[in-house]
PDB file of C-alpha atoms in Angstrom:
ATOM      1  CA  MET A   1       8.768  14.227 -10.330  1.00  0.00           C
ATOM      2  CA  ASP A   2       8.379  18.030 -10.457  1.00  0.00           C
ATOM      3  CA  PHE A   3       5.494  20.254  -9.385  1.00  0.00           C
ATOM      4  CA  GLU A   4       6.001  23.726 -10.876  1.00  0.00           C
ATOM      5  CA  GLY A   5       9.694  23.755 -10.035  1.00  0.00           C
ATOM      6  CA  PHE A   6       9.431  21.786  -6.796  1.00  0.00           C
ATOM      7  CA  HIS A   7      11.243  18.445  -7.016  1.00  0.00           C
ATOM      8  CA  ALA A   8       8.980  16.002  -5.155  1.00  0.00           C
ATOM      9  CA  LEU A   9      11.067  12.993  -6.186  1.00  0.00           C
ATOM     10  CA  THR A  10      14.653  12.925  -7.409  1.00  0.00           C
ATOM     11  CA  GLU A  11      17.203  10.224  -8.210  1.00  0.00           C
ATOM     12  CA  ILE A  12      14.734   7.376  -7.682  1.00  0.00           C
ATOM     13  CA  ASP A  13      16.301   4.206  -9.056  1.00  0.00           C
ATOM     14  CA  LEU A  14      15.189   0.831  -7.753  1.00  0.00           C
ATOM     15  CA  GLU A  15      14.262  -2.657  -8.896  1.00  0.00           C
ATOM     16  CA  LEU A  16      12.024  -4.952  -6.860  1.00  0.00           C
ATOM     17  CA  GLU A  17      11.656  -8.700  -7.154  1.00  0.00           C
ATOM     18  CA  LYS A  18       8.227 -10.289  -7.238  1.00  0.00           C
ATOM     19  CA  GLY A  19       6.830 -11.986  -4.177  1.00  0.00           C
ATOM     20  CA  LEU A  20       8.045  -9.335  -1.718  1.00  0.00           C
ATOM     21  CA  LEU A  21       6.240  -7.211   0.838  1.00  0.00           C
ATOM     22  CA  VAL A  22       8.017  -3.871   0.588  1.00  0.00           C
ATOM     23  CA  GLY A  23       7.719  -1.099   3.177  1.00  0.00           C
ATOM     24  CA  LEU A  24       7.989   2.517   2.033  1.00  0.00           C
ATOM     25  CA  ILE A  25       8.997   4.513   5.112  1.00  0.00           C
ATOM     26  CA  GLY A  26       9.755   8.156   5.812  1.00  0.00           C
ATOM     27  CA  PRO A  27       8.422  11.341   7.417  1.00  0.00           C
ATOM     28  CA  ASN A  28       5.478  13.354   6.146  1.00  0.00           C
ATOM     29  CA  GLY A  29       6.248  15.056   2.841  1.00  0.00           C
ATOM     30  CA  CYS A  30       9.178  12.806   1.948  1.00  0.00           C
ATOM     31  CA  GLY A  31       7.547  11.605  -1.299  1.00  0.00           C
ATOM     32  CA  LYS A  32       6.018   8.236  -0.349  1.00  0.00           C
ATOM     33  CA  SER A  33       2.510   8.941  -1.636  1.00  0.00           C
ATOM     34  CA  THR A  34       3.860  10.770  -4.680  1.00  0.00           C
ATOM     35  CA  MET A  35       5.881   7.702  -5.621  1.00  0.00           C
ATOM     36  CA  LEU A  36       2.816   5.468  -5.330  1.00  0.00           C
ATOM     37  CA  LYS A  37       0.774   7.902  -7.438  1.00  0.00           C
ATOM     38  CA  CYS A  38       3.442   7.979 -10.146  1.00  0.00           C
ATOM     39  CA  ILE A  39       3.530   4.191 -10.325  1.00  0.00           C
ATOM     40  CA  SER A  40      -0.282   3.985 -10.476  1.00  0.00           C
ATOM     41  CA  LYS A  41      -0.432   6.767 -13.120  1.00  0.00           C
ATOM     42  CA  ILE A  42      -2.364   9.220 -10.984  1.00  0.00           C
ATOM     43  CA  HIS A  43       0.643  11.515 -11.533  1.00  0.00           C
ATOM     44  CA  GLU A  44       2.646  11.484 -14.746  1.00  0.00           C
ATOM     45  CA  PRO A  45       6.412  11.450 -14.028  1.00  0.00           C
ATOM     46  CA  THR A  46       8.300  14.317 -15.634  1.00  0.00           C
ATOM     47  CA  SER A  47      11.217  12.020 -16.435  1.00  0.00           C
ATOM     48  CA  GLY A  48      12.334   8.418 -16.184  1.00  0.00           C
ATOM     49  CA  GLU A  49      10.647   5.084 -16.819  1.00  0.00           C
ATOM     50  CA  ILE A  50       8.406   2.850 -14.727  1.00  0.00           C
ATOM     51  CA  SER A  51       8.240  -0.828 -15.664  1.00  0.00           C
ATOM     52  CA  VAL A  52       6.057  -3.510 -14.097  1.00  0.00           C
ATOM     53  CA  ASP A  53       6.646  -7.175 -14.901  1.00  0.00           C
ATOM     54  CA  GLY A  54       9.012  -6.122 -17.664  1.00  0.00           C
ATOM     55  CA  THR A  55       6.477  -3.783 -19.282  1.00  0.00           C
ATOM     56  CA  ASP A  56       6.954  -0.012 -19.511  1.00  0.00           C
ATOM     57  CA  ILE A  57       3.680   1.462 -18.250  1.00  0.00           C
ATOM     58  CA  SER A  58       4.611   5.071 -19.020  1.00  0.00           C
ATOM     59  CA  SER A  59       2.722   5.169 -22.324  1.00  0.00           C
ATOM     60  CA  MET A  60      -0.166   2.960 -21.211  1.00  0.00           C
ATOM     61  CA  LYS A  61      -3.683   4.204 -20.681  1.00  0.00           C
ATOM     62  CA  PRO A  62      -4.733   4.057 -17.011  1.00  0.00           C
ATOM     63  CA  ILE A  63      -7.140   1.170 -17.638  1.00  0.00           C
ATOM     64  CA  GLU A  64      -4.336  -0.814 -19.292  1.00  0.00           C
ATOM     65  CA  ALA A  65      -1.948  -0.112 -16.421  1.00  0.00           C
ATOM     66  CA  ALA A  66      -4.670  -1.219 -13.977  1.00  0.00           C
ATOM     67  CA  ARG A  67      -4.256  -4.765 -15.262  1.00  0.00           C
ATOM     68  CA  LEU A  68      -0.735  -4.712 -13.851  1.00  0.00           C
ATOM     69  CA  VAL A  69      -0.975  -2.296 -10.910  1.00  0.00           C
ATOM     70  CA  ALA A  70      -3.686  -2.065  -8.261  1.00  0.00           C
ATOM     71  CA  SER A  71      -3.859   0.810  -5.800  1.00  0.00           C
ATOM     72  CA  VAL A  72      -5.367   0.912  -2.305  1.00  0.00           C
ATOM     73  CA  PRO A  73      -5.645   4.565  -1.187  1.00  0.00           C
ATOM     74  CA  ALA A  74      -5.463   5.735   2.403  1.00  0.00           C
ATOM     75  CA  GLU A  75      -9.147   6.781   2.223  1.00  0.00           C
ATOM     76  CA  SER A  76     -11.939   5.156   0.231  1.00  0.00           C
ATOM     77  CA  GLY A  77     -13.473   8.504  -0.783  1.00  0.00           C
ATOM     78  CA  PRO A  78     -17.168   8.846  -1.686  1.00  0.00           C
ATOM     79  CA  THR A  79     -18.862   5.469  -2.101  1.00  0.00           C
ATOM     80  CA  PHE A  80     -22.236   6.728  -3.398  1.00  0.00           C
ATOM     81  CA  GLY A  81     -24.277   4.078  -1.587  1.00  0.00           C
ATOM     82  CA  LEU A  82     -22.285   1.156  -3.017  1.00  0.00           C
ATOM     83  CA  SER A  83     -22.573  -2.190  -1.292  1.00  0.00           C
ATOM     84  CA  VAL A  84     -19.412  -4.056  -0.357  1.00  0.00           C
ATOM     85  CA  MET A  85     -20.024  -6.528  -3.190  1.00  0.00           C
ATOM     86  CA  ASP A  86     -20.485  -3.691  -5.705  1.00  0.00           C
ATOM     87  CA  MET A  87     -17.271  -2.034  -4.557  1.00  0.00           C
ATOM     88  CA  VAL A  88     -15.221  -5.212  -4.860  1.00  0.00           C
ATOM     89  CA  MET A  89     -16.723  -5.911  -8.291  1.00  0.00           C
ATOM     90  CA  LEU A  90     -15.324  -2.568  -9.462  1.00  0.00           C
ATOM     91  CA  GLY A  91     -11.911  -4.204  -9.254  1.00  0.00           C
ATOM     92  CA  ARG A  92     -12.845  -6.197 -12.339  1.00  0.00           C
ATOM     93  CA  TYR A  93     -13.459  -3.028 -14.379  1.00  0.00           C
ATOM     94  CA  PRO A  94     -10.058  -3.109 -16.168  1.00  0.00           C
ATOM     95  CA  PHE A  95     -11.160  -6.362 -17.807  1.00  0.00           C
ATOM     96  CA  VAL A  96     -14.563  -5.120 -19.009  1.00  0.00           C
ATOM     97  CA  ASP A  97     -15.259  -5.630 -22.715  1.00  0.00           C
ATOM     98  CA  LYS A  98     -18.964  -4.813 -22.758  1.00  0.00           C
ATOM     99  CA  ILE A  99     -21.559  -2.761 -20.884  1.00  0.00           C
ATOM    100  CA  TRP A 100     -23.224  -5.592 -18.986  1.00  0.00           C
ATOM    101  CA  TRP A 101     -20.154  -7.285 -17.646  1.00  0.00           C
ATOM    102  CA  GLU A 102     -20.988  -8.958 -14.355  1.00  0.00           C
ATOM    103  CA  ASN A 103     -20.468 -12.510 -15.543  1.00  0.00           C
ATOM    104  CA  PRO A 104     -20.369 -15.567 -13.261  1.00  0.00           C
ATOM    105  CA  GLU A 105     -16.562 -15.658 -13.298  1.00  0.00           C
ATOM    106  CA  ASP A 106     -16.306 -12.066 -12.031  1.00  0.00           C
ATOM    107  CA  GLU A 107     -18.898 -12.702  -9.324  1.00  0.00           C
ATOM    108  CA  SER A 108     -17.170 -15.895  -8.233  1.00  0.00           C
ATOM    109  CA  MET A 109     -13.832 -14.097  -7.998  1.00  0.00           C
ATOM    110  CA  ALA A 110     -15.368 -11.283  -5.946  1.00  0.00           C
ATOM    111  CA  ARG A 111     -17.072 -13.709  -3.548  1.00  0.00           C
ATOM    112  CA  LYS A 112     -13.816 -15.614  -3.101  1.00  0.00           C
ATOM    113  CA  ALA A 113     -12.016 -12.344  -2.261  1.00  0.00           C
ATOM    114  CA  LEU A 114     -14.720 -11.404   0.250  1.00  0.00           C
ATOM    115  CA  GLN A 115     -14.311 -14.787   1.902  1.00  0.00           C
ATOM    116  CA  THR A 116     -10.521 -14.534   1.885  1.00  0.00           C
ATOM    117  CA  PHE A 117     -10.632 -11.190   3.697  1.00  0.00           C
ATOM    118  CA  GLY A 118     -13.372 -12.222   6.104  1.00  0.00           C
ATOM    119  CA  ILE A 119     -16.070  -9.835   4.926  1.00  0.00           C
ATOM    120  CA  ASP A 120     -18.380 -12.049   2.861  1.00  0.00           C
ATOM    121  CA  HIS A 121     -21.091 -11.658   5.488  1.00  0.00           C
ATOM    122  CA  LEU A 122     -20.986  -7.903   4.825  1.00  0.00           C
ATOM    123  CA  ARG A 123     -21.363  -8.130   1.042  1.00  0.00           C
ATOM    124  CA  ARG A 124     -24.819  -6.505   0.994  1.00  0.00           C
ATOM    125  CA  LYS A 125     -23.932  -3.801   3.505  1.00  0.00           C
ATOM    126  CA  ARG A 126     -23.220  -0.270   2.304  1.00  0.00           C
ATOM    127  CA  VAL A 127     -19.537   0.628   2.386  1.00  0.00           C
ATOM    128  CA  SER A 128     -20.354   3.890   4.153  1.00  0.00           C
ATOM    129  CA  LEU A 129     -21.640   1.899   7.138  1.00  0.00           C
ATOM    130  CA  LEU A 130     -18.510  -0.210   7.593  1.00  0.00           C
ATOM    131  CA  SER A 131     -16.002   0.195  10.385  1.00  0.00           C
ATOM    132  CA  SER A 132     -12.507   1.404   9.492  1.00  0.00           C
ATOM    133  CA  GLY A 133     -11.118  -2.133   9.610  1.00  0.00           C
ATOM    134  CA  GLU A 134     -13.932  -3.535   7.461  1.00  0.00           C
ATOM    135  CA  ARG A 135     -13.587  -0.726   4.921  1.00  0.00           C
ATOM    136  CA  GLN A 136      -9.847  -1.280   4.654  1.00  0.00           C
ATOM    137  CA  ARG A 137     -10.341  -4.985   3.979  1.00  0.00           C
ATOM    138  CA  ALA A 138     -12.991  -4.176   1.355  1.00  0.00           C
ATOM    139  CA  MET A 139     -10.585  -1.851  -0.468  1.00  0.00           C
ATOM    140  CA  ILE A 140      -7.845  -4.497  -0.381  1.00  0.00           C
ATOM    141  CA  ALA A 141     -10.326  -7.097  -1.706  1.00  0.00           C
ATOM    142  CA  LYS A 142     -11.209  -4.713  -4.571  1.00  0.00           C
ATOM    143  CA  ALA A 143      -7.530  -4.414  -5.492  1.00  0.00           C
ATOM    144  CA  TYR A 144      -7.018  -8.156  -5.082  1.00  0.00           C
ATOM    145  CA  VAL A 145      -9.602  -9.058  -7.755  1.00  0.00           C
ATOM    146  CA  GLN A 146      -7.696  -6.935 -10.271  1.00  0.00           C
ATOM    147  CA  GLU A 147      -5.114  -9.739 -10.213  1.00  0.00           C
ATOM    148  CA  PRO A 148      -2.244  -7.231 -10.332  1.00  0.00           C
ATOM    149  CA  LYS A 149       1.451  -7.937 -10.514  1.00  0.00           C
ATOM    150  CA  LEU A 150       2.038  -5.000  -8.157  1.00  0.00           C
ATOM    151  CA  MET A 151      -0.243  -3.752  -5.386  1.00  0.00           C
ATOM    152  CA  LEU A 152       0.326  -0.295  -3.901  1.00  0.00           C
ATOM    153  CA  VAL A 153      -1.125   0.344  -0.447  1.00  0.00           C
ATOM    154  CA  ASP A 154      -1.075   3.802   1.144  1.00  0.00           C
ATOM    155  CA  GLU A 155      -1.234   3.949   4.961  1.00  0.00           C
ATOM    156  CA  PRO A 156      -3.395   0.833   5.408  1.00  0.00           C
ATOM    157  CA  THR A 157      -3.355   0.843   9.218  1.00  0.00           C
ATOM    158  CA  SER A 158      -3.569   4.557  10.052  1.00  0.00           C
ATOM    159  CA  HIS A 159      -7.099   4.385  11.530  1.00  0.00           C
ATOM    160  CA  LEU A 160      -7.037   0.830  12.855  1.00  0.00           C
ATOM    161  CA  ASP A 161      -6.669  -0.611  16.333  1.00  0.00           C
ATOM    162  CA  MET A 162      -3.926  -3.111  17.181  1.00  0.00           C
ATOM    163  CA  LYS A 163      -5.884  -6.221  16.176  1.00  0.00           C
ATOM    164  CA  TYR A 164      -6.796  -4.920  12.729  1.00  0.00           C
ATOM    165  CA  LYS A 165      -3.327  -3.473  12.128  1.00  0.00           C
ATOM    166  CA  LEU A 166      -1.892  -6.969  12.519  1.00  0.00           C
ATOM    167  CA  GLN A 167      -4.704  -8.572  10.545  1.00  0.00           C
ATOM    168  CA  VAL A 168      -4.318  -6.248   7.562  1.00  0.00           C
ATOM    169  CA  MET A 169      -0.537  -6.695   7.505  1.00  0.00           C
ATOM    170  CA  GLU A 170      -0.925 -10.468   7.626  1.00  0.00           C
ATOM    171  CA  TYR A 171      -3.315 -10.298   4.662  1.00  0.00           C
ATOM    172  CA  LEU A 172      -0.808  -8.210   2.705  1.00  0.00           C
ATOM    173  CA  GLN A 173       2.031 -10.543   3.666  1.00  0.00           C
ATOM    174  CA  SER A 174       0.100 -13.585   2.456  1.00  0.00           C
ATOM    175  CA  MET A 175      -0.687 -11.836  -0.837  1.00  0.00           C
ATOM    176  CA  ALA A 176       3.000 -11.124  -1.407  1.00  0.00           C
ATOM    177  CA  LYS A 177       3.850 -14.760  -0.736  1.00  0.00           C
ATOM    178  CA  ALA A 178       1.318 -15.718  -3.412  1.00  0.00           C
ATOM    179  CA  ASP A 179       3.653 -14.240  -6.077  1.00  0.00           C
ATOM    180  CA  MET A 180       2.463 -10.622  -6.001  1.00  0.00           C
ATOM    181  CA  THR A 181       4.717  -7.687  -5.120  1.00  0.00           C
ATOM    182  CA  VAL A 182       3.076  -5.488  -2.476  1.00  0.00           C
ATOM    183  CA  MET A 183       4.417  -2.013  -1.660  1.00  0.00           C
ATOM    184  CA  VAL A 184       3.093  -0.378   1.508  1.00  0.00           C
ATOM    185  CA  ALA A 185       3.601   3.258   2.529  1.00  0.00           C
ATOM    186  CA  GLU A 186       3.229   3.435   6.299  1.00  0.00           C
ATOM    187  CA  HIS A 187       4.285   5.478   9.351  1.00  0.00           C
ATOM    188  CA  ASP A 188       4.390   2.614  11.850  1.00  0.00           C
ATOM    189  CA  ILE A 189       8.051   1.664  11.557  1.00  0.00           C
ATOM    190  CA  SER A 190       7.878  -1.233  14.020  1.00  0.00           C
ATOM    191  CA  LEU A 191       4.982  -2.756  12.075  1.00  0.00           C
ATOM    192  CA  MET A 192       6.835  -2.393   8.771  1.00  0.00           C
ATOM    193  CA  ALA A 193      10.004  -3.842  10.261  1.00  0.00           C
ATOM    194  CA  ARG A 194       8.129  -6.890  11.521  1.00  0.00           C
ATOM    195  CA  TYR A 195       6.238  -7.787   8.349  1.00  0.00           C
ATOM    196  CA  CYS A 196       8.227  -6.430   5.409  1.00  0.00           C
ATOM    197  CA  ASP A 197      10.881  -8.361   3.493  1.00  0.00           C
ATOM    198  CA  LEU A 198      12.445  -5.113   2.342  1.00  0.00           C
ATOM    199  CA  CYS A 199      12.245  -1.497   3.503  1.00  0.00           C
ATOM    200  CA  ILE A 200      12.798   1.614   1.384  1.00  0.00           C
ATOM    201  CA  ILE A 201      13.658   4.588   3.582  1.00  0.00           C
ATOM    202  CA  MET A 202      12.973   8.049   2.109  1.00  0.00           C
ATOM    203  CA  LYS A 203      13.752  11.632   3.053  1.00  0.00           C
ATOM    204  CA  ASN A 204      13.236  14.864   1.092  1.00  0.00           C
ATOM    205  CA  GLY A 205      12.126  13.056  -2.066  1.00  0.00           C
ATOM    206  CA  LYS A 206      15.151  10.762  -2.178  1.00  0.00           C
ATOM    207  CA  ILE A 207      15.881   7.184  -1.165  1.00  0.00           C
ATOM    208  CA  VAL A 208      18.195   7.109   1.848  1.00  0.00           C
ATOM    209  CA  THR A 209      18.680   3.338   1.943  1.00  0.00           C
ATOM    210  CA  ILE A 210      17.078   0.048   0.942  1.00  0.00           C
ATOM    211  CA  GLY A 211      17.415  -3.298   2.666  1.00  0.00           C
ATOM    212  CA  ASP A 212      16.324  -5.858   5.219  1.00  0.00           C
ATOM    213  CA  PRO A 213      14.678  -3.858   8.035  1.00  0.00           C
ATOM    214  CA  LYS A 214      16.778  -5.617  10.685  1.00  0.00           C
ATOM    215  CA  GLU A 215      19.905  -4.496   8.875  1.00  0.00           C
ATOM    216  CA  VAL A 216      19.055  -0.916   7.853  1.00  0.00           C
ATOM    217  CA  ILE A 217      16.847   0.402  10.680  1.00  0.00           C
ATOM    218  CA  ASP A 218      18.880   1.640  13.622  1.00  0.00           C
ATOM    219  CA  GLU A 219      18.974   4.612  15.971  1.00  0.00           C
ATOM    220  CA  ASP A 220      21.278   6.632  13.715  1.00  0.00           C
ATOM    221  CA  LEU A 221      18.915   6.178  10.752  1.00  0.00           C
ATOM    222  CA  ILE A 222      15.866   7.239  12.793  1.00  0.00           C
ATOM    223  CA  ARG A 223      17.737  10.294  14.030  1.00  0.00           C
ATOM    224  CA  ASP A 224      18.821  11.279  10.514  1.00  0.00           C
ATOM    225  CA  VAL A 225      15.505  10.646   8.757  1.00  0.00           C
ATOM    226  CA  TYR A 226      12.960  11.599  11.425  1.00  0.00           C
ATOM    227  CA  GLU A 227      15.017  13.956  13.628  1.00  0.00           C
ATOM    228  CA  VAL A 228      14.036  11.875  16.631  1.00  0.00           C
ATOM    229  CA  ASP A 229      16.078  10.135  19.300  1.00  0.00           C
ATOM    230  CA  SER A 230      14.910   6.536  19.701  1.00  0.00           C
ATOM    231  CA  ARG A 231      15.700   3.096  20.983  1.00  0.00           C
ATOM    232  CA  VAL A 232      15.861   0.338  18.384  1.00  0.00           C
ATOM    233  CA  GLY A 233      16.166  -3.278  19.503  1.00  0.00           C
ATOM    234  CA  LEU A 234      14.923  -6.832  19.219  1.00  0.00           C
ATOM    235  CA  ASP A 235      12.211  -8.291  21.430  1.00  0.00           C
ATOM    236  CA  ALA A 236      12.170 -11.801  22.916  1.00  0.00           C
ATOM    237  CA  ASP A 237      10.917 -13.219  19.598  1.00  0.00           C
ATOM    238  CA  GLY A 238      13.685 -11.556  17.617  1.00  0.00           C
ATOM    239  CA  GLU A 239      11.350  -8.954  16.117  1.00  0.00           C
ATOM    240  CA  ILE A 240      12.692  -5.430  15.670  1.00  0.00           C
ATOM    241  CA  TYR A 241      11.005  -2.553  17.472  1.00  0.00           C
ATOM    242  CA  VAL A 242      11.430   1.211  17.369  1.00  0.00           C
ATOM    243  CA  LEU A 243      10.658   3.256  20.478  1.00  0.00           C
ATOM    244  CA  PRO A 244      10.676   7.054  19.892  1.00  0.00           C
ATOM    245  CA  LYS A 245      12.102   8.941  22.876  1.00  0.00           C
ATOM    246  CA  LYS A 246      12.169  12.641  21.985  1.00  0.00           C
ATOM    247  CA  TYR A 247      12.329  14.925  19.008  1.00  0.00           C
ATOM    248  CA  ILE A 248      15.504  16.845  18.304  1.00  0.00           C
ATOM    249  CA  GLU A 249      15.262  20.584  18.865  1.00  0.00           C
ATOM    250  CA  GLU A 250      16.161  22.636  15.812  1.00  0.00           C
ATOM    251  CA  ALA A 251      19.190  24.826  16.196  1.00  0.00           C
ATOM    252  CA  LYS A 252      18.228  28.485  16.592  1.00  0.00           C
TER     253      LYS A 252
END
C-alpha cells in the first residue's frame, strides 16, 4: 500500500483460518489501521489481492464487500441523533433491496444483537449520550448484524476501564468461536495475548512474526518492535503478561 511514494504496507502475505480471534499488534504508525482499511475497502491497495471466504473482494463494490467484511472503527464519528436501535439497524444496509427496508426479520436480528451485547434497554437512547463502553458495544452489535465472515475491530478498548475491556474482548472471543474470523488492532499487548488465538506483530509496515502469543511474544520481541525493555511472563493462571519497564534511549 503506497501513499504518494510512502510504502505504508509492504510484503504482507498471510492466510487466516475461520473461527479465530486474531490480534494485530505493533507501535503507532506500523500499518495496523491501514491494513484494516485496505481489507474493508476504505483504502484501495496499490497491488496484491485480498480474498475473504475464498472470494476476491478487490473488484467488489463497497456494499458488496460489506456482506463479507464488517468494520468497527476506533471512533463512532458523528451519529446525527441516531438512537441505538437505528444505529444497529444500519448494519443491515448491505442487504437492502428497496427504500423501505425495515422488515420484521431485520428488526428481530437487531433486537437479538442488542440483547446479546447487553444494551437492549438502551435501544431508544441516542448514541451520543452513551458511555464509551456502551457505544463500543453498540458499534460491535451493528457489525454483528451484517453477518460477516470477517470482522475488523480497530482499538476496541482504548477508552474503556478494566471491566469493559474484558467484557468487550469476551464478546469478540465468543463471536470468533461462533465461526466468524475477528481481527483486532490493539495496543494492550497483555490483553491481546490473553484472548487471541493468533497474534500478528507488525513494525514499519511489515509483519515481523505470526503465531500463538505465548510462543511469539517475549522480551526480545518487545525490545525489537517497541524499543522498550520489559518483563514478559506467565501469571498464576498461566496467562501471559507484558510489563513495560523503560524505553530505550536512541543513540546520539
